Each structure stands twice: as C-alpha cells, then as structure tokens.
Amino acid sequence: MKIFAIFGNPIKHSKSPIIHKLFANQLNIIQQYKKIYVPIDKFNNIINNFFKNGGYGANITIPFKKKAYNICDFLTDRGIKSGVVNTLKIIKNNKILGDNTDGIGLLKDLQKIKFIHKNSNILLLGAGGAAKGIIYSIINFGCKITIVNRTYKNSYNLLKFFNNKKNISIIKIEDIDNIINNKKINYDLIINATSSSIKGEVPKISSKIIHSNIFCYDLFYSINITPFLEWCLYHGAKKISDGIGMLIEQAAYSFFLWHGVMPNTELILKQFKKKYFF
C-alpha cells in the first residue's frame, strides 16, 4: 500500500486526507494518507525521513512550499515556473520530483464557476508563497495580473521572479484610490492570496476596488463565509467564491501525478460539501 501525507504548520485544519480518501474510493485505489505537523526548523529532516521510511508522495502546505522546492531533484515545468511546489513524488533511484498544482487547480475552478476568461484583468492581493504559486498558470492562460501587497518590496521581488512579464504589474497599496478614481483600471476579478481570512481579518485595502460586476475569490475556505468575502458583499460585490473548489482541483492534479488517473472532481465537490459543509 502506498503511503502519502500532507506536511504543514498549522496542519490540524487540513481537509486533504478527506479529499484524497474520496478520490481513492471513487477509483478503487488502496492508499494511506495522513497529516504531519512540522516544526518550522524541521522540514528537511521530517520529509526526508518520510520518504526513507516508505513514503511515496506528499502534499506541502504553508509555510514550506519554498523549502520543498529546494529539496527537489527534478521539477515539472509548472514547478520550475512557479518557484514553489506543493506536491512531491518519489521517482527512479529515490529521487524527488516536485510539482505545483495550486495554479492549475485555481484556474480549473475559476473556469468551472465562470469567474475568468482569457482577457480577465485580475487584482491579486498578496505577494507570498500562495500568490507565487498561482501566478504562472493564470498568466499562461492569458490574463493580466496586478499585484498589490502591504509590503511593496515583496511585490517587486515577485515581479522580478517572473522576469517583468508584460502581463504582470505591481502597484502600491496607497495608490489604489487614485487609480480607481481616475478610471485607469477596472478589475474583473480580485483574488485574495493573503493569510487574512485564516486570521479572521480583512486585507487593509480600499473598498473602491469593489463594484457590482466584479468577481471576488478567496483562496481560503470555510464552512462559514470568509471575512474577505463578507467584506466584498458589504461593499457591493454580487459574485463571490471561497477556495474549496481550488482545494479539490489542485488535489486532483496531485492525485494524478501519483496514480496516473484523474478523479471526477465535480462529484467529489458535491460529496464533500454535502458531508462536511452542510
């Protein structure tokens, strides 16, 4: 039986074992999948021991996606282009292959709920690992992304990582009011990639970015509406979604990397919501 795990800090909240159990049951695959809490300074030791002791694949969550990238012997194209990985697999000669399924998972979910098209103008809140992991798939699809972060230097570093591509730009958080007031930009979609919702907070950003036709998406997911999405509704947004669809889609791509078969994510999403969200 193949052994898998998700590694993170915190990790108690993770629904990944539930989702991967649903995948395995759907496709009649026998596997073990567990959560592993990792102290901040122990990631390399714990992940290496996991693979030495028979682990076959791993998912990586905050705050270890960059560290996971650094231990890989080989990377998929998505992993290389993203600069962080969330999925690991043991391959020939006990080498570690790294992939990033966050971006493609988000893109698939956005397409399914009709929040995105090839010319979408997107405002991305945040410039950390979560933001970094999704940018490549979104710009490769054809969208334009503007990054805004409370620390401008982090936005600039992210822009540099992606080689100042023409469809990525950055703005200072204090300049948003002027940009909106002067009608220089009208965003189609705003994505919250900050950790604010996990903390029960809302990003400190002008409410002027919200209009009745904007799509609002929070990478965080919850049984209850997230603070960010509640804030969006309060300021006039009509179309919102949390990240549960992305969670399931990215997990499916991880599952495919390990097993070579793709789960039916629409059925899994319905099962998951029915059992755990209602």
JSON list of C-alpha atoms in Angstrom, two decimals, residues 5-17 34-40 43 47 57-69 84-88 99-102 128-131 133 247 250-251:
[
{"chain": "A", "resi": 5, "resn": "ALA", "atom": "CA", "xyz": [0.90, 12.66, 3.69]},
{"chain": "A", "resi": 6, "resn": "ILE", "atom": "CA", "xyz": [0.40, 16.39, 3.87]},
{"chain": "A", "resi": 7, "resn": "PHE", "atom": "CA", "xyz": [3.03, 18.42, 5.71]},
{"chain": "A", "resi": 8, "resn": "GLY", "atom": "CA", "xyz": [2.43, 21.84, 7.20]},
{"chain": "A", "resi": 9, "resn": "ASN", "atom": "CA", "xyz": [2.32, 24.18, 10.18]},
{"chain": "A", "resi": 10, "resn": "PRO", "atom": "CA", "xyz": [-0.51, 24.57, 11.11]},
{"chain": "A", "resi": 11, "resn": "ILE", "atom": "CA", "xyz": [-1.99, 21.34, 9.77]},
{"chain": "A", "resi": 12, "resn": "LYS", "atom": "CA", "xyz": [-4.90, 20.41, 12.04]},
{"chain": "A", "resi": 13, "resn": "HIS", "atom": "CA", "xyz": [-7.43, 22.25, 9.84]},
{"chain": "A", "resi": 14, "resn": "SER", "atom": "CA", "xyz": [-6.43, 20.44, 6.62]},
{"chain": "A", "resi": 15, "resn": "LYS", "atom": "CA", "xyz": [-9.15, 18.58, 4.73]},
{"chain": "A", "resi": 16, "resn": "SER", "atom": "CA", "xyz": [-6.70, 16.96, 2.32]},
{"chain": "A", "resi": 17, "resn": "PRO", "atom": "CA", "xyz": [-6.91, 13.47, 3.91]},
{"chain": "A", "resi": 34, "resn": "LYS", "atom": "CA", "xyz": [-2.22, 11.33, 6.82]},
{"chain": "A", "resi": 35, "resn": "LYS", "atom": "CA", "xyz": [-1.44, 14.76, 8.25]},
{"chain": "A", "resi": 36, "resn": "ILE", "atom": "CA", "xyz": [2.04, 15.51, 9.59]},
{"chain": "A", "resi": 37, "resn": "TYR", "atom": "CA", "xyz": [2.74, 18.58, 11.70]},
{"chain": "A", "resi": 38, "resn": "VAL", "atom": "CA", "xyz": [6.19, 20.02, 11.04]},
{"chain": "A", "resi": 39, "resn": "PRO", "atom": "CA", "xyz": [8.07, 22.37, 13.40]},
{"chain": "A", "resi": 40, "resn": "ILE", "atom": "CA", "xyz": [9.33, 25.37, 11.43]},
{"chain": "A", "resi": 43, "resn": "PHE", "atom": "CA", "xyz": [11.01, 20.33, 7.49]},
{"chain": "A", "resi": 47, "resn": "ILE", "atom": "CA", "xyz": [10.23, 14.98, 4.86]},
{"chain": "A", "resi": 57, "resn": "GLY", "atom": "CA", "xyz": [4.10, 11.11, -2.28]},
{"chain": "A", "resi": 58, "resn": "ALA", "atom": "CA", "xyz": [3.49, 14.27, -0.29]},
{"chain": "A", "resi": 59, "resn": "ASN", "atom": "CA", "xyz": [1.48, 17.45, -0.34]},
{"chain": "A", "resi": 60, "resn": "ILE", "atom": "CA", "xyz": [3.09, 20.55, 1.11]},
{"chain": "A", "resi": 61, "resn": "THR", "atom": "CA", "xyz": [1.21, 23.45, 2.63]},
{"chain": "A", "resi": 62, "resn": "ILE", "atom": "CA", "xyz": [2.19, 26.67, 4.41]},
{"chain": "A", "resi": 63, "resn": "PRO", "atom": "CA", "xyz": [4.87, 27.64, 5.17]},
{"chain": "A", "resi": 64, "resn": "PHE", "atom": "CA", "xyz": [7.06, 25.02, 3.48]},
{"chain": "A", "resi": 65, "resn": "LYS", "atom": "CA", "xyz": [6.44, 25.27, -0.28]},
{"chain": "A", "resi": 66, "resn": "LYS", "atom": "CA", "xyz": [9.72, 27.04, -0.99]},
{"chain": "A", "resi": 67, "resn": "LYS", "atom": "CA", "xyz": [11.66, 24.60, 1.19]},
{"chain": "A", "resi": 68, "resn": "ALA", "atom": "CA", "xyz": [10.00, 21.75, -0.67]},
{"chain": "A", "resi": 69, "resn": "TYR", "atom": "CA", "xyz": [11.08, 23.31, -3.96]},
{"chain": "A", "resi": 84, "resn": "VAL", "atom": "CA", "xyz": [7.41, 26.81, -5.22]},
{"chain": "A", "resi": 85, "resn": "VAL", "atom": "CA", "xyz": [5.92, 23.31, -5.07]},
{"chain": "A", "resi": 86, "resn": "ASN", "atom": "CA", "xyz": [3.03, 21.74, -3.21]},
{"chain": "A", "resi": 87, "resn": "THR", "atom": "CA", "xyz": [3.39, 18.16, -4.46]},
{"chain": "A", "resi": 88, "resn": "LEU", "atom": "CA", "xyz": [6.27, 15.70, -4.17]},
{"chain": "A", "resi": 99, "resn": "ASP", "atom": "CA", "xyz": [5.20, 19.87, -8.97]},
{"chain": "A", "resi": 100, "resn": "ASN", "atom": "CA", "xyz": [2.95, 22.85, -8.35]},
{"chain": "A", "resi": 101, "resn": "THR", "atom": "CA", "xyz": [-0.74, 22.06, -8.74]},
{"chain": "A", "resi": 102, "resn": "ASP", "atom": "CA", "xyz": [-2.06, 25.17, -6.98]},
{"chain": "A", "resi": 128, "resn": "GLY", "atom": "CA", "xyz": [3.77, 35.49, -0.57]},
{"chain": "A", "resi": 129, "resn": "GLY", "atom": "CA", "xyz": [4.01, 31.81, -1.38]},
{"chain": "A", "resi": 130, "resn": "ALA", "atom": "CA", "xyz": [0.29, 31.41, -2.08]},
{"chain": "A", "resi": 131, "resn": "ALA", "atom": "CA", "xyz": [0.39, 34.21, -4.65]},
{"chain": "A", "resi": 133, "resn": "GLY", "atom": "CA", "xyz": [2.19, 29.50, -6.68]},
{"chain": "A", "resi": 247, "resn": "LEU", "atom": "CA", "xyz": [-8.55, 22.80, -2.99]},
{"chain": "A", "resi": 250, "resn": "GLN", "atom": "CA", "xyz": [-5.31, 21.02, -7.03]},
{"chain": "A", "resi": 251, "resn": "ALA", "atom": "CA", "xyz": [-5.62, 17.82, -5.01]}
]
